[in-house]
Coordinates of N, CA, C and O and ligand atoms in Angstrom, one line a residue:
M12 N 21.5 -2.1 4.4 CA 21.0 -3.3 5.2 C 19.8 -3.8 4.5 O 18.8 -3.1 4.3
P13 N 19.7 -5.2 4.2 CA 18.5 -5.7 3.6 C 17.2 -5.5 4.4 O 16.1 -5.4 3.8
N14 N 17.4 -5.4 5.7 CA 16.1 -5.2 6.5 C 15.7 -3.7 6.6 O 14.7 -3.4 7.3
D15 N 16.3 -2.9 5.8 CA 15.9 -1.5 5.6 C 15.0 -1.3 4.4 O 14.7 -0.2 4.0
E16 N 14.7 -2.4 3.7 CA 13.8 -2.3 2.5 C 12.5 -1.6 2.9 O 11.9 -1.9 4.0
R17 N 12.0 -0.8 1.9 CA 10.7 -0.1 2.2 C 9.7 -0.3 1.1 O 10.1 -0.5 -0.1
S18 N 8.4 -0.3 1.5 CA 7.3 -0.4 0.5 C 6.3 0.7 0.8 O 6.1 1.1 2.0
Y19 N 5.7 1.2 -0.3 CA 4.6 2.1 -0.2 C 3.3 1.3 -0.1 O 3.0 0.6 -1.1
I20 N 2.6 1.4 1.0 CA 1.3 0.7 1.2 C 0.2 1.7 1.3 O 0.4 2.7 2.1
M21 N -0.8 1.6 0.6 CA -1.9 2.6 0.7 C -3.3 1.9 0.9 O -3.6 1.0 0.1
I22 N -4.0 2.3 1.9 CA -5.3 1.8 2.1 C -6.2 2.7 1.2 O -6.3 3.9 1.4
K23 N -6.9 2.0 0.3 CA -7.8 2.8 -0.7 C -9.1 3.3 0.0 O -9.4 2.8 1.1
P24 N -9.8 4.1 -0.7 CA -11.0 4.7 0.0 C -12.0 3.7 0.6 O -12.5 4.0 1.6
D25 N -12.2 2.6 -0.1 CA -13.1 1.6 0.4 C -12.6 1.0 1.7 O -13.4 0.8 2.7
G26 N -11.3 0.8 1.8 CA -10.7 0.3 3.1 C -10.9 1.2 4.2 O -11.1 0.8 5.4
V27 N -10.7 2.5 3.9 CA -10.9 3.5 5.0 C -12.3 3.6 5.4 O -12.6 3.6 6.6
Q28 N -13.2 3.7 4.4 CA -14.7 3.8 4.7 C -15.2 2.6 5.5 O -16.1 2.7 6.3
R29 N -14.6 1.4 5.2 CA -15.1 0.2 5.9 C -14.4 -0.1 7.2 O -14.7 -1.1 7.9
G30 N -13.6 0.9 7.7 CA -13.0 0.7 9.0 C -11.9 -0.4 9.1 O -11.8 -1.1 10.1
L31 N -11.2 -0.6 8.0 CA -10.2 -1.7 7.9 C -8.7 -1.2 8.2 O -7.8 -1.9 8.1
V32 N -8.6 0.1 8.6 CA -7.3 0.7 8.8 C -6.5 0.0 9.9 O -5.4 -0.5 9.7
G33 N -7.2 -0.2 11.0 CA -6.5 -0.8 12.2 C -6.2 -2.2 11.9 O -5.1 -2.7 12.3
E34 N -7.1 -3.0 11.3 CA -6.8 -4.4 10.9 C -5.6 -4.5 10.0 O -4.7 -5.4 10.3
I35 N -5.5 -3.6 9.0 CA -4.4 -3.7 8.1 C -3.1 -3.4 8.8 O -2.0 -4.1 8.6
I36 N -3.1 -2.3 9.5 CA -1.9 -1.9 10.2 C -1.4 -3.0 11.2 O -0.3 -3.4 11.3
S37 N -2.4 -3.6 11.9 CA -2.1 -4.7 12.8 C -1.4 -5.9 12.2 O -0.5 -6.4 12.7
R38 N -1.9 -6.2 11.0 CA -1.3 -7.4 10.2 C 0.1 -7.1 9.9 O 1.0 -8.0 10.1
F39 N 0.4 -5.9 9.4 CA 1.8 -5.6 9.1 C 2.7 -5.5 10.3 O 3.9 -6.0 10.3
E40 N 2.2 -5.0 11.4 CA 3.0 -4.9 12.7 C 3.2 -6.3 13.2 O 4.4 -6.6 13.6
K41 N 2.2 -7.1 13.2 CA 2.4 -8.4 13.8 C 3.3 -9.3 13.0 O 4.0 -10.2 13.5
R42 N 3.4 -9.1 11.7 CA 4.3 -9.8 10.8 C 5.8 -9.5 11.2 O 6.7 -10.3 11.0
G43 N 6.0 -8.3 11.7 CA 7.3 -7.9 12.1 C 7.8 -6.6 11.4 O 9.0 -6.2 11.6
F44 N 7.0 -6.1 10.5 CA 7.4 -4.8 9.8 C 7.2 -3.6 10.7 O 6.4 -3.6 11.7
Q45 N 7.9 -2.6 10.3 CA 7.9 -1.3 11.1 C 7.3 -0.2 10.3 O 7.6 0.0 9.1
L46 N 6.3 0.5 10.9 CA 5.7 1.6 10.3 C 6.6 2.8 10.3 O 7.0 3.3 11.4
R47 N 6.9 3.4 9.1 CA 7.9 4.5 9.0 C 7.2 5.8 8.7 O 7.8 6.9 9.0
A48 N 6.0 5.8 8.1 CA 5.3 7.0 7.8 C 3.8 6.7 7.7 O 3.5 5.6 7.2
L49 N 3.0 7.6 8.0 CA 1.5 7.4 8.0 C 0.8 8.8 7.9 O 1.1 9.7 8.6
K50 N -0.1 8.8 6.9 CA -1.0 10.1 6.9 C -2.3 9.7 6.1 O -2.3 8.7 5.4
I51 N -3.3 10.5 6.4 CA -4.6 10.3 5.7 C -4.8 11.6 4.8 O -4.6 12.7 5.3
I52 N -5.1 11.4 3.5 CA -5.2 12.5 2.6 C -6.3 12.3 1.6 O -6.7 11.1 1.3
N53 N -6.8 13.4 1.1 CA -7.7 13.3 -0.1 C -6.7 13.5 -1.3 O -5.9 14.3 -1.3
V54 N -6.9 12.6 -2.3 CA -5.9 12.5 -3.4 C -6.4 13.4 -4.5 O -7.5 13.4 -5.0
E55 N -5.4 14.3 -5.0 CA -5.7 15.1 -6.2 C -5.7 14.1 -7.4 O -5.0 13.1 -7.5
R56 N -6.6 14.4 -8.4 CA -6.7 13.6 -9.6 C -5.3 13.4 -10.3 O -5.0 12.3 -10.7
S57 N -4.6 14.5 -10.3 CA -3.3 14.4 -11.0 C -2.3 13.4 -10.3 O -1.5 12.7 -11.0
L58 N -2.4 13.4 -9.0 CA -1.5 12.4 -8.2 C -1.9 11.0 -8.5 O -1.1 10.1 -8.7
A59 N -3.2 10.7 -8.5 CA -3.7 9.4 -8.8 C -3.3 9.0 -10.2 O -2.9 7.8 -10.5
E60 N -3.4 9.9 -11.2 CA -3.1 9.6 -12.6 C -1.6 9.3 -12.7 O -1.2 8.4 -13.4
T61 N -0.8 10.0 -11.9 CA 0.7 9.8 -12.0 C 1.0 8.4 -11.4 O 1.8 7.7 -11.9
H62 N 0.4 8.1 -10.2 CA 0.7 6.9 -9.6 C 0.4 5.7 -10.5 O 1.1 4.7 -10.5
Y63 N -0.8 5.8 -11.2 CA -1.2 4.7 -12.0 C -0.9 4.9 -13.5 O -1.6 4.4 -14.4
S64 N 0.1 5.7 -13.8 CA 0.4 6.1 -15.2 C 0.7 4.9 -16.1 O 0.3 4.9 -17.3
D65 N 1.2 3.8 -15.5 CA 1.5 2.6 -16.3 C 0.2 2.0 -16.9 O 0.2 1.2 -17.9
L66 N -0.9 2.3 -16.3 CA -2.2 1.8 -16.7 C -3.1 2.7 -17.5 O -4.3 2.5 -17.7
S67 N -2.5 3.8 -17.9 CA -3.3 4.9 -18.5 C -4.0 4.5 -19.8 O -5.0 5.1 -20.2
S68 N -3.5 3.4 -20.5 CA -4.1 3.0 -21.7 C -5.2 2.0 -21.4 O -5.9 1.5 -22.4
K69 N -5.4 1.6 -20.2 CA -6.4 0.5 -19.9 C -7.8 1.1 -19.9 O -8.0 2.3 -19.5
P70 N -8.8 0.3 -20.3 CA -10.1 0.8 -20.4 C -10.7 1.2 -19.0 O -11.6 2.0 -18.9
F71 N -10.1 0.6 -17.9 CA -10.6 0.9 -16.6 C -9.9 2.1 -15.9 O -10.2 2.4 -14.7
F72 N -9.0 2.7 -16.7 CA -8.1 3.8 -16.0 C -9.0 4.9 -15.4 O -8.7 5.3 -14.2
K73 N -10.0 5.4 -16.1 CA -10.7 6.5 -15.5 C -11.5 6.1 -14.3 O -11.5 6.8 -13.3
D74 N -12.1 4.9 -14.3 CA -12.8 4.3 -13.2 C -11.8 4.2 -12.0 O -12.2 4.4 -10.8
L75 N -10.6 3.7 -12.3 CA -9.6 3.5 -11.3 C -9.3 4.8 -10.6 O -9.2 4.9 -9.3
V76 N -9.0 5.9 -11.4 CA -8.7 7.2 -10.8 C -9.8 7.7 -10.0 O -9.7 8.3 -8.9
D77 N -11.1 7.6 -10.6 CA -12.3 8.1 -9.9 C -12.4 7.4 -8.5 O -12.8 8.0 -7.5
Y78 N -12.1 6.1 -8.5 CA -12.1 5.3 -7.2 C -11.1 5.8 -6.2 O -11.4 6.1 -5.1
I79 N -9.9 6.0 -6.7 CA -8.8 6.5 -5.7 C -9.1 7.9 -5.2 O -8.7 8.1 -4.0
I80 N -9.8 8.7 -5.9 CA -10.0 10.1 -5.4 C -11.4 10.2 -4.8 O -11.8 11.3 -4.4
S81 N -12.1 9.1 -4.6 CA -13.5 9.1 -4.2 C -13.6 9.4 -2.7 O -14.7 9.7 -2.2
G82 N -12.5 9.3 -1.9 CA -12.6 9.5 -0.5 C -11.1 9.4 0.0 O -10.2 9.1 -0.7
P83 N -10.9 9.7 1.3 CA -9.6 9.7 1.9 C -8.9 8.4 1.7 O -9.5 7.3 1.8
V84 N -7.6 8.4 1.6 CA -6.8 7.2 1.6 C -5.8 7.3 2.7 O -5.5 8.4 3.2
V85 N -5.3 6.2 3.2 CA -4.2 6.2 4.2 C -2.9 5.8 3.5 O -2.8 4.7 2.9
C86 N -1.9 6.7 3.6 CA -0.6 6.5 2.9 C 0.4 6.0 4.0 O 0.5 6.7 5.0
M87 N 1.1 4.9 3.7 CA 2.1 4.4 4.7 C 3.4 4.0 4.0 O 3.4 3.6 2.9
V88 N 4.4 4.1 4.8 CA 5.7 3.5 4.4 C 6.0 2.4 5.5 O 6.0 2.7 6.7
W89 N 6.2 1.2 5.0 CA 6.5 0.0 5.9 C 7.9 -0.4 5.5 O 8.3 -0.5 4.4
E90 N 8.6 -0.9 6.6 CA 10.0 -1.2 6.4 C 10.3 -2.6 7.0 O 9.7 -3.0 8.0
G91 N 11.2 -3.4 6.3 CA 11.6 -4.6 6.9 C 12.2 -5.5 5.8 O 12.0 -5.2 4.6
L92 N 12.7 -6.6 6.2 CA 13.3 -7.6 5.2 C 12.3 -8.1 4.2 O 11.2 -8.6 4.7
N93 N 12.5 -7.9 3.0 CA 11.6 -8.4 1.9 C 10.2 -7.8 2.0 O 9.2 -8.5 1.7
V94 N 10.1 -6.6 2.6 CA 8.7 -6.1 2.8 C 7.9 -5.9 1.5 O 6.7 -6.1 1.5
V95 N 8.6 -5.7 0.4 CA 7.9 -5.5 -0.9 C 7.2 -6.9 -1.3 O 6.0 -6.9 -1.5
K96 N 8.0 -7.9 -1.3 CA 7.5 -9.2 -1.7 C 6.5 -9.8 -0.7 O 5.4 -10.2 -1.0
I97 N 6.9 -9.7 0.6 CA 6.0 -10.3 1.6 C 4.7 -9.4 1.7 O 3.6 -10.0 1.9
G98 N 4.9 -8.1 1.6 CA 3.7 -7.2 1.6 C 2.7 -7.6 0.5 O 1.5 -7.7 0.7
R99 N 3.2 -7.8 -0.7 CA 2.3 -8.2 -1.8 C 1.7 -9.5 -1.5 O 0.5 -9.7 -1.8
D100 N 2.4 -10.5 -0.9 CA 1.8 -11.8 -0.6 C 0.7 -11.6 0.5 O -0.3 -12.2 0.4
M101 N 0.9 -10.7 1.4 CA -0.1 -10.4 2.5 C -1.3 -9.8 1.9 O -2.4 -10.0 2.3
I102 N -1.1 -8.9 0.9 CA -2.2 -8.2 0.2 C -3.0 -9.2 -0.6 O -4.3 -9.1 -0.6
G103 N -2.4 -10.1 -1.3 CA -3.1 -11.1 -2.2 C -3.2 -10.6 -3.6 O -2.9 -9.5 -4.0
A104 N -3.8 -11.5 -4.5 CA -3.9 -11.2 -5.9 C -4.8 -10.0 -6.2 O -5.7 -9.7 -5.4
T105 N -4.5 -9.4 -7.3 CA -5.2 -8.1 -7.7 C -6.7 -8.4 -7.7 O -7.5 -7.6 -7.2
K106 N -7.1 -9.5 -8.3 CA -8.6 -9.8 -8.4 C -9.0 -10.6 -7.2 O -8.5 -11.7 -6.9
P107 N -9.9 -10.1 -6.4 CA -10.3 -10.8 -5.2 C -10.7 -12.2 -5.4 O -10.5 -13.0 -4.5
E108 N -11.3 -12.5 -6.5 CA -11.7 -13.9 -6.7 C -10.5 -14.9 -6.8 O -10.7 -16.1 -6.6
A109 N -9.3 -14.3 -7.0 CA -8.1 -15.1 -7.1 C -7.3 -15.0 -5.8 O -6.2 -15.6 -5.7
S110 N -7.7 -14.1 -4.9 CA -6.9 -13.8 -3.7 C -7.2 -14.9 -2.6 O -8.4 -15.2 -2.3
A111 N -6.1 -15.5 -2.1 CA -6.3 -16.6 -1.2 C -6.9 -16.1 0.2 O -6.5 -15.0 0.6
P112 N -7.7 -16.9 0.8 CA -8.1 -16.6 2.2 C -6.9 -16.4 3.0 O -5.9 -17.1 2.9
G113 N -7.0 -15.5 3.9 CA -5.8 -15.2 4.8 C -5.0 -14.0 4.3 O -4.3 -13.4 5.0
T114 N -5.2 -13.6 3.0 CA -4.7 -12.4 2.5 C -5.7 -11.3 2.8 O -6.9 -11.5 3.0
I115 N -5.2 -10.0 2.7 CA -6.1 -8.9 3.0 C -7.2 -8.9 1.9 O -8.4 -8.8 2.3
R116 N -6.9 -9.0 0.7 CA -8.0 -8.9 -0.3 C -8.8 -10.2 -0.3 O -10.0 -10.2 -0.5
G117 N -8.2 -11.4 0.0 CA -8.9 -12.6 0.2 C -9.9 -12.6 1.3 O -10.8 -13.4 1.4
D118 N -9.6 -11.8 2.3 CA -10.5 -11.8 3.5 C -11.5 -10.6 3.4 O -12.5 -10.7 4.1
F119 N -11.2 -9.5 2.7 CA -12.0 -8.3 2.8 C -12.5 -7.8 1.5 O -13.1 -6.7 1.5
A120 N -12.2 -8.4 0.3 CA -12.7 -7.8 -0.9 C -13.4 -8.9 -1.8 O -13.1 -10.1 -1.8
I121 N -14.2 -8.3 -2.7 CA -15.0 -9.2 -3.6 C -14.7 -8.8 -5.0 O -14.7 -9.6 -5.9
Q122 N -14.5 -7.5 -5.3 CA -14.5 -7.0 -6.6 C -13.1 -6.2 -6.9 O -12.7 -5.5 -6.0
V123 N -12.6 -6.4 -8.1 CA -11.3 -5.8 -8.4 C -11.3 -4.3 -8.3 O -10.3 -3.7 -7.9
G124 N -12.4 -3.7 -8.6 CA -12.5 -2.2 -8.6 C -12.7 -1.7 -7.2 O -12.8 -0.5 -7.0
R125 N -12.7 -2.6 -6.2 CA -12.8 -2.2 -4.8 C -11.9 -3.1 -4.0 O -12.4 -3.8 -3.1
N126 N -10.6 -3.1 -4.3 CA -9.8 -4.1 -3.7 C -8.9 -3.6 -2.5 O -7.9 -4.2 -2.2
V127 N -9.4 -2.6 -1.8 CA -9.0 -2.2 -0.5 C -7.6 -1.6 -0.3 O -7.4 -0.7 0.5
I128 N -6.6 -2.1 -1.0 CA -5.2 -1.8 -0.6 C -4.3 -1.8 -1.8 O -4.5 -2.6 -2.8
H129 N -3.3 -1.0 -1.8 CA -2.2 -1.0 -2.8 C -0.9 -1.3 -2.1 O -0.7 -0.9 -1.0
G130 N 0.0 -2.1 -2.8 CA 1.3 -2.3 -2.3 C 2.3 -2.2 -3.4 O 2.0 -2.8 -4.5
S131 N 3.5 -1.6 -3.2 CA 4.5 -1.5 -4.3 C 4.8 -2.9 -4.8 O 4.9 -3.9 -4.0
D132 N 5.1 -3.0 -6.1 CA 5.4 -4.3 -6.7 C 6.9 -4.6 -6.9 O 7.2 -5.8 -7.1
T133 N 7.7 -3.6 -6.8 CA 9.2 -3.8 -6.8 C 9.8 -2.8 -5.8 O 9.2 -1.8 -5.5
V134 N 11.0 -3.2 -5.4 CA 11.7 -2.2 -4.5 C 11.9 -0.9 -5.2 O 11.7 0.2 -4.6
E135 N 12.3 -0.9 -6.5 CA 12.5 0.3 -7.2 C 11.2 1.2 -7.3 O 11.2 2.4 -7.0
N136 N 10.1 0.5 -7.6 CA 8.8 1.2 -7.6 C 8.4 1.7 -6.2 O 7.8 2.8 -6.1
G137 N 8.8 1.0 -5.2 CA 8.5 1.4 -3.8 C 9.2 2.7 -3.5 O 8.6 3.7 -3.0
Q138 N 10.5 2.8 -4.0 CA 11.2 4.1 -3.7 C 10.6 5.2 -4.5 O 10.5 6.3 -3.9
K139 N 10.2 5.0 -5.7 CA 9.6 6.0 -6.5 C 8.2 6.5 -5.9 O 7.9 7.7 -5.8
E140 N 7.5 5.5 -5.4 CA 6.1 5.8 -4.9 C 6.3 6.5 -3.5 O 5.5 7.4 -3.3
I141 N 7.2 6.2 -2.7 CA 7.4 6.9 -1.5 C 7.8 8.3 -1.7 O 7.3 9.2 -1.1
A142 N 8.6 8.6 -2.7 CA 9.0 10.0 -3.1 C 7.8 10.7 -3.6 O 7.6 11.9 -3.4
L143 N 6.9 10.0 -4.4 CA 5.7 10.6 -5.0 C 4.7 11.0 -3.9 O 4.1 12.1 -3.9
W144 N 4.5 10.1 -3.0 CA 3.4 10.2 -2.0 C 3.8 11.0 -0.7 O 3.0 11.5 0.0
F145 N 5.1 11.0 -0.5 CA 5.7 11.7 0.7 C 6.7 12.7 0.3 O 7.9 12.6 0.7
P146 N 6.3 13.7 -0.6 CA 7.3 14.6 -1.1 C 7.9 15.5 0.1 O 9.0 16.0 -0.1
E147 N 7.2 15.5 1.2 CA 7.7 16.3 2.4 C 8.8 15.5 3.1 O 9.4 16.1 4.1
G148 N 9.0 14.3 2.8 CA 10.0 13.4 3.5 C 9.3 12.8 4.7 O 8.1 13.0 5.0
I149 N 10.1 11.9 5.3 CA 9.5 11.2 6.5 C 10.4 11.3 7.7 O 11.6 11.5 7.5
V150 N 9.8 11.1 8.9 CA 10.6 11.2 10.1 C 11.5 10.0 10.2 O 11.0 8.8 10.1
E151 N 12.8 10.2 10.5 CA 13.7 9.0 10.7 C 13.9 8.8 12.2 O 14.1 9.7 13.0
W152 N 13.8 7.5 12.6 CA 14.0 7.2 14.0 C 14.5 5.7 14.1 O 14.5 5.0 13.1
T153 N 15.0 5.3 15.2 CA 15.6 4.0 15.3 C 14.7 3.1 16.1 O 14.6 3.2 17.3
P154 N 14.1 2.1 15.4 CA 13.3 1.2 16.2 C 14.1 0.3 17.1 O 15.1 -0.3 16.7
V155 N 13.7 0.1 18.3 CA 14.4 -0.7 19.3 C 14.1 -2.2 19.1 O 14.8 -3.1 19.7
A156 N 13.0 -2.5 18.4 CA 12.5 -3.9 18.3 C 13.3 -4.8 17.4 O 13.3 -6.0 17.4
K157 N 14.2 -4.1 16.5 CA 14.8 -4.9 15.5 C 15.6 -6.1 15.9 O 15.5 -7.2 15.3
P158 N 16.4 -6.0 17.0 CA 17.1 -7.2 17.4 C 16.2 -8.4 17.8 O 16.6 -9.6 17.9
W159 N 14.9 -8.1 18.1 CA 14.0 -9.2 18.4 C 13.3 -9.8 17.2 O 12.6 -10.8 17.3
I160 N 13.5 -9.2 16.1 CA 12.9 -9.7 14.8 C 13.9 -10.3 13.9 O 13.6 -11.3 13.3
Y161 N 15.2 -9.8 14.0 CA 16.2 -10.4 13.2 C 17.3 -11.1 14.0 O 17.8 -10.5 14.9
Ligands
RTP203 P1 -2.2 -2.0 -6.9 O1 -1.2 -1.3 -7.9 O2 -3.4 -1.1 -6.6 O3 -1.5 -2.5 -5.7 O4 -2.8 -3.2 -7.7 P2 -2.0 -4.4 -8.4 O5 -0.6 -4.1 -8.5 O6 -2.5 -5.7 -7.6 O7 -2.8 -4.4 -9.8 P3 -2.5 -3.5 -11.1 O8 -2.6 -4.4 -12.3 O9 -1.4 -2.6 -10.9 O10 -3.9 -2.6 -11.1 C1 -4.0 -1.5 -10.3 C2 -5.4 -1.4 -9.8 O11 -6.3 -1.2 -10.8 C3 -7.6 -1.7 -10.5 N1 -7.9 -2.7 -11.6 N2 -9.1 -2.7 -12.1 N3 -11.4 -3.3 -13.7 C4 -10.3 -4.0 -13.9 O12 -10.2 -5.0 -14.6 C5 -9.1 -3.7 -13.0 N4 -7.9 -4.2 -13.1 C6 -7.2 -3.6 -12.2 C7 -7.4 -2.4 -9.2 O13 -7.9 -1.5 -8.2 C8 -5.9 -2.7 -9.1 O14 -5.5 -2.8 -7.8

């Protein structure tokens, strides 16, 4: 079912420290997406390096990994029709100076190195990231709200 698409969404340490967790969860819920998994963890350096391995040759890679392991993050799986694309649109551009007002980064971030949130960029990467960040698996349940959204 297309409305079973899933994305890995992570509130980065700055978002957690600044008390933006509720705001971010609320935006995804109000849009009509369903929260499928949620946890708060301290990230091992090796996990952060694996998650961002595509960027390992970038000059900012070490700073990026240091940032991700600098405090707890909130790991989430969100589900719904086009959640990967719509989630990225809700998050906004990577660089906050390019993020439109109304997006999460456009409303809450100033600097690319502190841009509050991660969202999967493709459905395939979403599946890989969910497996990477939730190796224990996630609880499956049947949301009753779906007929009111679709
Ligand atoms: P994310 O993976 O965190 O959702 O971010 P993204 O797709 O919007 O951007 P990506 O190019 O994958 O970059 C990953 C994260 O690296 C940091 N970054 N720093 N100093 C810099 O120029 C720079 N460029 C990127 C950001 O935290 C970005 O979200």
